[in-house]
Tab-separated table of C-alpha atoms in Angstrom:
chain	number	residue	atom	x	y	z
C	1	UNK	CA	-13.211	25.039	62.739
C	2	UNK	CA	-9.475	24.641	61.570
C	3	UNK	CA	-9.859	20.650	61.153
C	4	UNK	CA	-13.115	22.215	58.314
C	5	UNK	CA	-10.624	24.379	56.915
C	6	UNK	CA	-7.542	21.606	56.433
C	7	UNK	CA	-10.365	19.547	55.069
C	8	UNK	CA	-11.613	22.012	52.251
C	9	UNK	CA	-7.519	22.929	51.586
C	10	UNK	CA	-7.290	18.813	51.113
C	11	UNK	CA	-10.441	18.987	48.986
C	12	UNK	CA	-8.976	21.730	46.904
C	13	UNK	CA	-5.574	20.190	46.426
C	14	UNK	CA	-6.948	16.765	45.137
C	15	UNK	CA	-9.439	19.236	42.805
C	16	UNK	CA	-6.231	21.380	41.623
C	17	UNK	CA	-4.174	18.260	41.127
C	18	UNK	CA	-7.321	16.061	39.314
C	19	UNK	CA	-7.424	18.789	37.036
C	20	UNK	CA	-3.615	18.835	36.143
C	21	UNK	CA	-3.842	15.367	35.579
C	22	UNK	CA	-6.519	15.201	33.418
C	23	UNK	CA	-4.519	18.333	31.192
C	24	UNK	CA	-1.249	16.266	31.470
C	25	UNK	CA	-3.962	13.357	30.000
C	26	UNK	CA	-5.505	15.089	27.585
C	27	UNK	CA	-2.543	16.666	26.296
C	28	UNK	CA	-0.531	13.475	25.432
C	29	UNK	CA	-3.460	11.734	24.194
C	30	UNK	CA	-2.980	12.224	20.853
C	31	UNK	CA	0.170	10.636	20.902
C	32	UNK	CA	-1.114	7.588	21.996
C	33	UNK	CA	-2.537	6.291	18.686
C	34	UNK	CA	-5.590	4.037	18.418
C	35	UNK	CA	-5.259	0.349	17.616
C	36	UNK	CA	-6.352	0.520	13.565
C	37	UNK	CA	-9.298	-1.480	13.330
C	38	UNK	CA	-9.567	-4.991	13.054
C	39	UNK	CA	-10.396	-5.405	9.392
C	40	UNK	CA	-7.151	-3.671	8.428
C	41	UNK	CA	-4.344	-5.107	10.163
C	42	UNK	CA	-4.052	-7.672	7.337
C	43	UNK	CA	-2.863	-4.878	5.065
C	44	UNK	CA	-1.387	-2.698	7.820
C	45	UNK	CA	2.090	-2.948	8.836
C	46	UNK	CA	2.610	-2.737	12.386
C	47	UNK	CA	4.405	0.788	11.843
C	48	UNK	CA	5.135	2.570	9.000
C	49	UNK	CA	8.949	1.598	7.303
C	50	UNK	CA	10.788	4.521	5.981
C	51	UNK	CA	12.764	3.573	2.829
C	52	UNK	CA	16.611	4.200	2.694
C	53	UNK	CA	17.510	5.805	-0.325
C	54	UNK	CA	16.996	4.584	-3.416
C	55	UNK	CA	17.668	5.357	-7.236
C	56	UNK	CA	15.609	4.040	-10.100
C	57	UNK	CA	15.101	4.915	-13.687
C	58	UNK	CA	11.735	5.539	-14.762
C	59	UNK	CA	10.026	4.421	-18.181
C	60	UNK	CA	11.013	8.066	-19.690
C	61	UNK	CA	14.648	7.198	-18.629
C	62	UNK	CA	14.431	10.004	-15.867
C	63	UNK	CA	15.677	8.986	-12.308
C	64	UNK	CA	13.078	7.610	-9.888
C	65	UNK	CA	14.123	8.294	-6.191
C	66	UNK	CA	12.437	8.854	-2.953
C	67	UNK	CA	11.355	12.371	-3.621
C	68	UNK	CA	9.526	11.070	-5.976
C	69	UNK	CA	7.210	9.436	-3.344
C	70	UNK	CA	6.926	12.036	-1.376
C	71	UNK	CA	3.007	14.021	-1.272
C	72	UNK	CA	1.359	10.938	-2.914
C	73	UNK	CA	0.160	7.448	-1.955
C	74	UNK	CA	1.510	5.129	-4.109
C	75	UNK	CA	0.680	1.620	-4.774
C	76	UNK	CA	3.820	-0.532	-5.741
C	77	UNK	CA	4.075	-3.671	-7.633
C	78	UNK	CA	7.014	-5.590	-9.367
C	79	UNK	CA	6.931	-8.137	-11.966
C	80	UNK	CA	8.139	-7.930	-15.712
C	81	UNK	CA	6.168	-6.966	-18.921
C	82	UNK	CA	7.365	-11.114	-20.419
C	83	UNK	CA	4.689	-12.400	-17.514
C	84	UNK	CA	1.666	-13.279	-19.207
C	85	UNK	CA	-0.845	-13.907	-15.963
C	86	UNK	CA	0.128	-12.601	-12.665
C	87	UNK	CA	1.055	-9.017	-13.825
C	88	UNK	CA	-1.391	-8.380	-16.238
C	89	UNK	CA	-3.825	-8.959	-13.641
C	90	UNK	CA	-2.414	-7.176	-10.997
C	91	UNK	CA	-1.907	-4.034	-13.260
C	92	UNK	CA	-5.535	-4.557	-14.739
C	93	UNK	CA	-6.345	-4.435	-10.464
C	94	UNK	CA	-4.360	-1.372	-9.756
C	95	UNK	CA	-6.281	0.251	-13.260
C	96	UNK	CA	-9.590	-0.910	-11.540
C	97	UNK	CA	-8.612	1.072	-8.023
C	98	UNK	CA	-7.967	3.776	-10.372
C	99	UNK	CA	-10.887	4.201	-12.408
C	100	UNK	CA	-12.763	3.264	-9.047
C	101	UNK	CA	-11.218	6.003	-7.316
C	102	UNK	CA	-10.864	8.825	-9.927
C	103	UNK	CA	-13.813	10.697	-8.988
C	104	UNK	CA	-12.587	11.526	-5.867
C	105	UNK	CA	-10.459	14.415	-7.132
C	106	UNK	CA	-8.789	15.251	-3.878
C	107	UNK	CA	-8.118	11.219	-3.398
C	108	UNK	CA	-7.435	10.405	-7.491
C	109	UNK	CA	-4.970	13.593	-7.854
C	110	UNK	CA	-2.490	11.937	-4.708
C	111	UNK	CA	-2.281	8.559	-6.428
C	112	UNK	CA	0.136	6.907	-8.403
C	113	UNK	CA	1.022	3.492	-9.329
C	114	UNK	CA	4.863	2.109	-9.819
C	115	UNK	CA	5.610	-0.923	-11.604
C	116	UNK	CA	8.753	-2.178	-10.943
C	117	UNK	CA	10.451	-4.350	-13.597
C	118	UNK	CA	12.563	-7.098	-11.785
C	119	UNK	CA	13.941	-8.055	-15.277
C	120	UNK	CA	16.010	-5.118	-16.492
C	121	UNK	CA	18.143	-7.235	-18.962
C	122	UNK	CA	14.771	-7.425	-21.403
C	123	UNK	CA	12.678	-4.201	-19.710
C	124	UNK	CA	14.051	-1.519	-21.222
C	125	UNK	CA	12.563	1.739	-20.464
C	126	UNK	CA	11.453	1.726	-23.978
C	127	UNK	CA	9.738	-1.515	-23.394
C	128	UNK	CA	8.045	-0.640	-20.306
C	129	UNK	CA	7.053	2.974	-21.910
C	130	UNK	CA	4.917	1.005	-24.924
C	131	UNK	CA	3.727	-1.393	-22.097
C	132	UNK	CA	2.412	0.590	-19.311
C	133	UNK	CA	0.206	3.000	-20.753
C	134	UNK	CA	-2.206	-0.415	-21.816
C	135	UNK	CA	-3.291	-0.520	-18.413
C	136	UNK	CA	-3.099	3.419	-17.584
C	137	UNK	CA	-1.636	6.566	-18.765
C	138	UNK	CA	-0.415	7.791	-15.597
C	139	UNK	CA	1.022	4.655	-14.303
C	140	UNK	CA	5.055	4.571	-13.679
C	141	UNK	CA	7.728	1.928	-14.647
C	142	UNK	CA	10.764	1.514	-13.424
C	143	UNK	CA	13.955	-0.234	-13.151
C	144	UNK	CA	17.314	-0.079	-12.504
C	145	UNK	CA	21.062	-1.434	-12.508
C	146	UNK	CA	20.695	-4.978	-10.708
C	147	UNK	CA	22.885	-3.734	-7.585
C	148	UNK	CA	19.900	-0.725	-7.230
C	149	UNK	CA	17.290	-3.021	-8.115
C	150	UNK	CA	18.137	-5.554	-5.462
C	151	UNK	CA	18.814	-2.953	-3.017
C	152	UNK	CA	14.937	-1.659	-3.137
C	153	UNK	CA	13.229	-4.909	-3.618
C	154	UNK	CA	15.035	-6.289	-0.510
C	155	UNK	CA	14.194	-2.944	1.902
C	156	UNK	CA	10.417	-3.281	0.720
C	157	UNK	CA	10.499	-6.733	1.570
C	158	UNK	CA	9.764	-8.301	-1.559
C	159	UNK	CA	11.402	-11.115	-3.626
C	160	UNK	CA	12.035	-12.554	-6.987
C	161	UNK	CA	14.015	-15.677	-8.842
C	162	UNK	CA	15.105	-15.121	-12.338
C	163	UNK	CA	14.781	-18.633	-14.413
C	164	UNK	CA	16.830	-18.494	-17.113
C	165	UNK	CA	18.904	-21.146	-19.120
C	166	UNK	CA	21.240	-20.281	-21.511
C	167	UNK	CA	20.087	-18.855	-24.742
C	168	UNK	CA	16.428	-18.627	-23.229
C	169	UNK	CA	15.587	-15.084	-24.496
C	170	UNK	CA	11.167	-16.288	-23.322
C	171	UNK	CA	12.416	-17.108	-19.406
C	172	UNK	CA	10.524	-16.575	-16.582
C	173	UNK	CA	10.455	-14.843	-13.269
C	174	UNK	CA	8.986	-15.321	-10.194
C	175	UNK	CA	8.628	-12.142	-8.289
C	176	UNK	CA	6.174	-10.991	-4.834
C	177	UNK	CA	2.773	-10.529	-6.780
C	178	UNK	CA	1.947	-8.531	-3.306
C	179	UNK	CA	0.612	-4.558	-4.087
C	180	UNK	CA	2.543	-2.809	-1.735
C	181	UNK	CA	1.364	0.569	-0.445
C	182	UNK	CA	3.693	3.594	0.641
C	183	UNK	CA	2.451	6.937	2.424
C	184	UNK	CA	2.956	10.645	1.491
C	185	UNK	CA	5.911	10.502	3.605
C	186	UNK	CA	8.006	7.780	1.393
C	187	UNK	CA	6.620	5.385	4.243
C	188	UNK	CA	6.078	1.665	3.697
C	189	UNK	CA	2.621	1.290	5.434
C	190	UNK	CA	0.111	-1.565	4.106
C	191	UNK	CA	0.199	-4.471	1.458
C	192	UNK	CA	-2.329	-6.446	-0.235
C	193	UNK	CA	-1.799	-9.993	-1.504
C	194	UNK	CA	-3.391	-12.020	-3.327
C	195	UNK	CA	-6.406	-12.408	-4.057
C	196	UNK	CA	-5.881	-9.345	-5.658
C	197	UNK	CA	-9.425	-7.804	-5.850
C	198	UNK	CA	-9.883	-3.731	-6.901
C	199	UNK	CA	-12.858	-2.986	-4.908
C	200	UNK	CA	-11.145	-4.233	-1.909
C	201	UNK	CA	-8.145	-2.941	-2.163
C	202	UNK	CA	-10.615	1.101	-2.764
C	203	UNK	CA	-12.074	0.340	-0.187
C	204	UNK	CA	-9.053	-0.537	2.210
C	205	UNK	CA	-7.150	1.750	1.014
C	206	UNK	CA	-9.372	4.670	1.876
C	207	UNK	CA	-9.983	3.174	5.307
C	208	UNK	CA	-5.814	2.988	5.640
C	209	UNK	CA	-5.671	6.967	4.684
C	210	UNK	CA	-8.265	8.062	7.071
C	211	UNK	CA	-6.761	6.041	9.726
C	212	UNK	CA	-3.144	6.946	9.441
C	213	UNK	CA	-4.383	10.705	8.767
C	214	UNK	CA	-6.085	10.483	12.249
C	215	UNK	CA	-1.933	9.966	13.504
C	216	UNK	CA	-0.603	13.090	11.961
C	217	UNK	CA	-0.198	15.490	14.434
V	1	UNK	CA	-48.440	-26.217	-14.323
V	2	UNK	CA	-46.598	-23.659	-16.115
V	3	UNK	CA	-43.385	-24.808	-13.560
V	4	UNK	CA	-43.977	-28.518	-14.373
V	5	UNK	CA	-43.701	-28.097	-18.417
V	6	UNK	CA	-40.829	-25.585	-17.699
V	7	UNK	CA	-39.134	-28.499	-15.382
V	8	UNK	CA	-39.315	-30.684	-18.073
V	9	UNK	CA	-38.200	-28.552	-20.646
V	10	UNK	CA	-35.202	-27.775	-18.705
V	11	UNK	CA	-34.428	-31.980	-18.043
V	12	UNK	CA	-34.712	-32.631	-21.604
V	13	UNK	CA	-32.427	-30.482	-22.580
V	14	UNK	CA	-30.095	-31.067	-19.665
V	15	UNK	CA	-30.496	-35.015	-20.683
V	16	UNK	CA	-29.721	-33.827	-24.405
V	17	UNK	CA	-26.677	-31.521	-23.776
V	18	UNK	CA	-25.151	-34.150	-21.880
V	19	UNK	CA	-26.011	-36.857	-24.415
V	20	UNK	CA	-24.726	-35.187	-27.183
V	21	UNK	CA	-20.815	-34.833	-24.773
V	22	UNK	CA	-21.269	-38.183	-23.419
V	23	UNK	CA	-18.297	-39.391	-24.622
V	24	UNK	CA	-16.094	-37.295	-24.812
V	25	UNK	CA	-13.662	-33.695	-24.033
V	26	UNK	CA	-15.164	-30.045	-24.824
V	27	UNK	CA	-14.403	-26.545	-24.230
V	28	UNK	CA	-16.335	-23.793	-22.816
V	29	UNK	CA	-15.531	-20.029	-22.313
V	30	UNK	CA	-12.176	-20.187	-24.230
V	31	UNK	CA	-10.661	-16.881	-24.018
V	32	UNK	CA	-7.117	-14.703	-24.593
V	33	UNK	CA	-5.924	-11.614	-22.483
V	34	UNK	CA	-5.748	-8.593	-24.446
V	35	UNK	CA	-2.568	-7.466	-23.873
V	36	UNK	CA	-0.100	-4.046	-24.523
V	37	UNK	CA	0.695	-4.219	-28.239
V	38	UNK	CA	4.770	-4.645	-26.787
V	39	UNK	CA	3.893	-7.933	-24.593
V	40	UNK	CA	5.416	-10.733	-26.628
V	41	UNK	CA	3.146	-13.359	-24.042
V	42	UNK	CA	-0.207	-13.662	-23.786
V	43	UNK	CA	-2.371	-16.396	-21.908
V	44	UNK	CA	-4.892	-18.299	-22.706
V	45	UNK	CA	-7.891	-19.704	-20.601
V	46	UNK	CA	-10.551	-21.813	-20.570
V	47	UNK	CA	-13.020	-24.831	-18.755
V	48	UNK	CA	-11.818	-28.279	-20.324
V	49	UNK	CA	-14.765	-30.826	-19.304
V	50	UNK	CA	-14.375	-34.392	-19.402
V	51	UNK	CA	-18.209	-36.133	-19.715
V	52	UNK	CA	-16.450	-39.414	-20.383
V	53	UNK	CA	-15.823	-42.516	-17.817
V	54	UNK	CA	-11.905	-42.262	-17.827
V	55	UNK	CA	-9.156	-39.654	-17.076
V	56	UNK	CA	-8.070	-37.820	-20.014
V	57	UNK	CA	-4.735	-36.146	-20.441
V	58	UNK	CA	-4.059	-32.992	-22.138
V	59	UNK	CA	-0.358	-32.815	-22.896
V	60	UNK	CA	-0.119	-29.768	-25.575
V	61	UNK	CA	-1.751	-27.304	-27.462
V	62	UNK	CA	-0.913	-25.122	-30.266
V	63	UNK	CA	-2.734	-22.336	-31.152
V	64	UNK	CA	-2.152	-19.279	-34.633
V	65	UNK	CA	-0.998	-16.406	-32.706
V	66	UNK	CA	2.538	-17.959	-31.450
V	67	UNK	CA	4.951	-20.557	-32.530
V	68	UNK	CA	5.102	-22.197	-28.713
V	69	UNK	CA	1.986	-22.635	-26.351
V	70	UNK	CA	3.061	-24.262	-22.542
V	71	UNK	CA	0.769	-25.424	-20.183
V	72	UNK	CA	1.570	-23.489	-16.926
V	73	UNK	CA	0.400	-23.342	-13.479
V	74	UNK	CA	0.957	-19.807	-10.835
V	75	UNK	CA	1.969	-20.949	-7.621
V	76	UNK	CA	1.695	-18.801	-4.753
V	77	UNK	CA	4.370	-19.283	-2.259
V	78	UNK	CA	5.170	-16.273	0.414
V	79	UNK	CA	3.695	-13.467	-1.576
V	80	UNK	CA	5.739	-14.795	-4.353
V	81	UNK	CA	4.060	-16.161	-7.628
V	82	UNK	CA	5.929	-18.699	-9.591
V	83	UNK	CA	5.183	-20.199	-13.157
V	84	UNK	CA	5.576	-23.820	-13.233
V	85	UNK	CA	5.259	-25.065	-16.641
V	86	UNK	CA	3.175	-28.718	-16.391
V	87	UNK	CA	4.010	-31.379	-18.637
V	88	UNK	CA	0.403	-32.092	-18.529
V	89	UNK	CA	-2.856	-31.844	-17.357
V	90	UNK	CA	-5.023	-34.518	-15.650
V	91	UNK	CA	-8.784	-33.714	-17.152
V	92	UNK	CA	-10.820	-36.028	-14.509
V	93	UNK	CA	-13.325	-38.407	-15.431
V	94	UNK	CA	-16.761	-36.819	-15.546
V	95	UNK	CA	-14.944	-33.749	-13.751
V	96	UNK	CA	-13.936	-30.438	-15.348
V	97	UNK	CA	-10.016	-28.212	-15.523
V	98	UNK	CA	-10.668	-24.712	-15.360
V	99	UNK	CA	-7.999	-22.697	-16.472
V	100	UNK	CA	-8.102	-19.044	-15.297
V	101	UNK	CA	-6.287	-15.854	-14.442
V	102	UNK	CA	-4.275	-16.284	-11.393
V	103	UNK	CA	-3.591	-20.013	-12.075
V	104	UNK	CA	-3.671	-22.827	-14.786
V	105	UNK	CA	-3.263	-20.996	-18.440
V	106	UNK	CA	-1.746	-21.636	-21.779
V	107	UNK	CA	0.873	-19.374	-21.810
V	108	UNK	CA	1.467	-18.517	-25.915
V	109	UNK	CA	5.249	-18.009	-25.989
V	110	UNK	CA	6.380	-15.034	-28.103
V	111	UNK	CA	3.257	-13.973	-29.860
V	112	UNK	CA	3.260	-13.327	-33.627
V	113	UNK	CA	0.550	-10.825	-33.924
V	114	UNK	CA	-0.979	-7.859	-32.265
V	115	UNK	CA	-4.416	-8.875	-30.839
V	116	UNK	CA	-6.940	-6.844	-29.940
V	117	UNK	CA	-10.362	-7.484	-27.978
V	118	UNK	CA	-12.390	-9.072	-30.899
V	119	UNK	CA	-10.282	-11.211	-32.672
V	120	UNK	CA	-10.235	-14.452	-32.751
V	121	UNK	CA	-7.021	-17.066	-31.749
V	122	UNK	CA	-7.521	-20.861	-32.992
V	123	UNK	CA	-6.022	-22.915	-30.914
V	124	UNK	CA	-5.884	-27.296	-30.620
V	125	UNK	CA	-5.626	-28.702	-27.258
V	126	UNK	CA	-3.467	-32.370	-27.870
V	127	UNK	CA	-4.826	-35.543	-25.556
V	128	UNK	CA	-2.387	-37.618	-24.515
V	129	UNK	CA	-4.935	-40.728	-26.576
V	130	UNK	CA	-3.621	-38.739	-30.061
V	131	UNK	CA	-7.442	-36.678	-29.606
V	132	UNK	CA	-6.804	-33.186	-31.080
V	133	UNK	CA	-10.093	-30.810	-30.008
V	134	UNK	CA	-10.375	-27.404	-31.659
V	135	UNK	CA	-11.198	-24.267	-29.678
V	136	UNK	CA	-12.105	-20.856	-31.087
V	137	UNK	CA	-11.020	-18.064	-28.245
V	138	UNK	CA	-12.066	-15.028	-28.494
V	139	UNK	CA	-9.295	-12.084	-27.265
V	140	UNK	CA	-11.131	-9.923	-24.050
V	141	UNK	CA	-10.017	-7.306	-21.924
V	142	UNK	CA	-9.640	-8.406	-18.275
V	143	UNK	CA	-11.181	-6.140	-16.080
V	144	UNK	CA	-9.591	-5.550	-12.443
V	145	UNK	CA	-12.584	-7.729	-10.742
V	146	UNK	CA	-11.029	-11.208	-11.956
V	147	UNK	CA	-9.616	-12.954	-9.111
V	148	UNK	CA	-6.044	-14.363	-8.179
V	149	UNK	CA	-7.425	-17.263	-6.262
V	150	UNK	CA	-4.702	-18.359	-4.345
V	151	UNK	CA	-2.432	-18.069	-1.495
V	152	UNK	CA	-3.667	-16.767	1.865
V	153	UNK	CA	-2.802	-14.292	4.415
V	154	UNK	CA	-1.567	-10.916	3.623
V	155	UNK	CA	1.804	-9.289	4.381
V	156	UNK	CA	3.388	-12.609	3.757
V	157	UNK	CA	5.675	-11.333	1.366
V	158	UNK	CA	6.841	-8.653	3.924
V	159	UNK	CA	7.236	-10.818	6.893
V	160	UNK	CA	9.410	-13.565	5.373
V	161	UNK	CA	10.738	-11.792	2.437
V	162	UNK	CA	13.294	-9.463	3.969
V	163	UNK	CA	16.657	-10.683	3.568
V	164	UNK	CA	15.650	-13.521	1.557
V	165	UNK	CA	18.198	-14.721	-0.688
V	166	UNK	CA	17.829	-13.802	-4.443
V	167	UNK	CA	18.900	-16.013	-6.920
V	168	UNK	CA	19.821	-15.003	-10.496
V	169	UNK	CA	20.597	-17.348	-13.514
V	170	UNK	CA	19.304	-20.742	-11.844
V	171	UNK	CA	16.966	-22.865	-14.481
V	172	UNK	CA	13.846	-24.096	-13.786
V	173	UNK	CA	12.978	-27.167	-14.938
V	174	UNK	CA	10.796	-27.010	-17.756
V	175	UNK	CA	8.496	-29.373	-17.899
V	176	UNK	CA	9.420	-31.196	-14.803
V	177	UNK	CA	5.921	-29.595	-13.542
V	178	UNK	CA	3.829	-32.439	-12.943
């Protein structure tokens, strides 16, 4: 009779301690995030990058910081209003996503697009407020004193060569024709390169804000 | 029955059209980028067929809406697209150039006029054999859909970009392209 009853104690230990286990489980699961799926890791980073601070002037001439990321997804791209292919394009993309997206209020009203001007010296914000609203009302432009500039295009991981001779007022740039993508948190999270195509990049980037919502606590 | 007099239809006219190019260069789908009234460039593309037997050389082009057209070329190289201007352009026998968004264009240097979806830009492409050919493009607005064909791989940029060296004031080498 007492080796039954040291048997059922056993049974009911391993019972009591399968079932703290499973609670311990269950209770740190969510911290354990699940792989993003396959189809997105080309535009995913492999965790989001907070950006240092950062100061910017906008196309109104008011100052463009970090704050100013913060509660929207916003889709970044540099370049300079003298290119005559690469940004055009990759504006008229970002206007696409936009249009594409608009009538998804609770998506649409979050979004905002920043065009960063790696060519300050002719990029005024005058220049870039007469430029901008071609492509779309609401997007942003911005620039800044070289030191800032250089500063932010280096921490997002982007690049750019000015080509100018002396007395060349029509030179050109090469910059990263990449679209970068930051979170509601001022997090560097995804990228798209080229080919830049807008029905794509809708359709990722939906896919990236469901999946990184799923990691929010 | 219907199909064969359709077939034949369709090879006489093929036979015609290509009769009528046999010897030589011609334009199709010419167009300009609409662009914000405050852009000073603007780009220009087009499909430059060659029906003849030898290579042809395109080596400038003028056109009425700036006082400088270059031939350029976007080169994707680590998320990072660069302009390189091109002396000229190879046209290959019996083969086609397509200049398009994302790659070759005519970039019109410091435009002269607003244009506007509708108008028209003239424009003469100059062969390297002293052949001028006229093309009439019309200005469009890109939509988002065109493509930038090139490069590969995303997150390029980010992966080999950080820290990269930036370089201010260096020249690039006009028309060292080609």
């Amino acid at each position: 009779m007492g080796g039954n009853r040291t048997a059922f104690l056993l049974a009911f230990l391993a019972l009591l301690l399968g079932v703290a286990a499973w609670s311990a489980l269950s209770y740190l699961a969510p911290a354990v995030k699940a792989p993003p799926p396959v189809e997105l890791t080309p535009n995913l980073l492999p965790a989001p990058k907070p950006l240092a601070p950062f100061v910017l002037t906008d196309h109104k001439g008011a100052p463009f910081t970090n704050e100013r990321l913060q509660g929207r997804w916003t889709f970044l791209f540099f370049g300079y209003t003298y290119c005559p292919d690469v940004c055009p394009l990759g504006l008229s993309v970002l206007s696409e996503v936009f249009a594409t997206l608009a009538p998804q209020k609770d998506v649409s009203k979050q979004l905002q697009t920043l065009f960063v001007s790696v060519d300050p010296e002719r990029d005024t914000p005058e220049l870039l407020r007469g430029y901008l609203p071609y492509f779309n009302p609401d997007f942003i432009g911005a620039s800044g004193r070289r030191d800032a500039l250089d500063a932010f295009v280096r921490q997002v991981g982007a690049m750019y060569v000015i080509h100018k001779e002396a007395g060349d007022d029509n030179y050109l740039v090469s910059h990263t024709s990449t679209i970068f993508l930051i979170d509601p948190q001022g997090r560097l999270v995804g990228s798209f390169s080229s080919p830049l195509q807008g029905d794509h990049i809708s359709a990722t980037f939906l896919k990236i804000r469901t999946y990184l919502k799923g990691e929010e606590p | 029955m219907k199909k064969a007099i359709g077939w034949a239809i369709a090879l006489t006219l093929t036979t015609l059209g290509q009769a009528a190019l046999a010897e030589g260069l011609s334009v199709r789908d010419p167009w300009v980028r609409e662009a914000p009234p405050v852009a000073k460039m603007l780009a220009a593309f087009m499909e430059i067929d060659n029906a003849g037997l030898g290579e042809r050389i395109l080596t400038g082009a003028s056109c009425d809406a700036s006082a400088k057209v270059e031939i350029h070329d976007v080169v994707q190289e680590n998320g990072m697209a660069r302009m390189v201007p091109q002396a000229s352009l190879s046209i290959p026998a019996q083969g086609t150039r397509t200049l398009a968004p994302g790659g070759l264009h005519l970039m019109l240097v410091d435009k002269s006029k607003t244009l506007v979806a509708g108008d028209m830009v003239h424009c003469t492409l100059t062969f390297q054999d002293g052949e001028e050919v006229p093309v009439m493009a019309p200005v469009k607005k890109a939509t988002g859909s065109a493509m930038m064909d090139m490069g590969h791989g995303d997150m390029k940029g980010m992966e080999k970009g950080d820290g990269k060296a930036m370089e201010h004031g260096k020249g690039m080498e006009h028309g060292k392209g080609m």
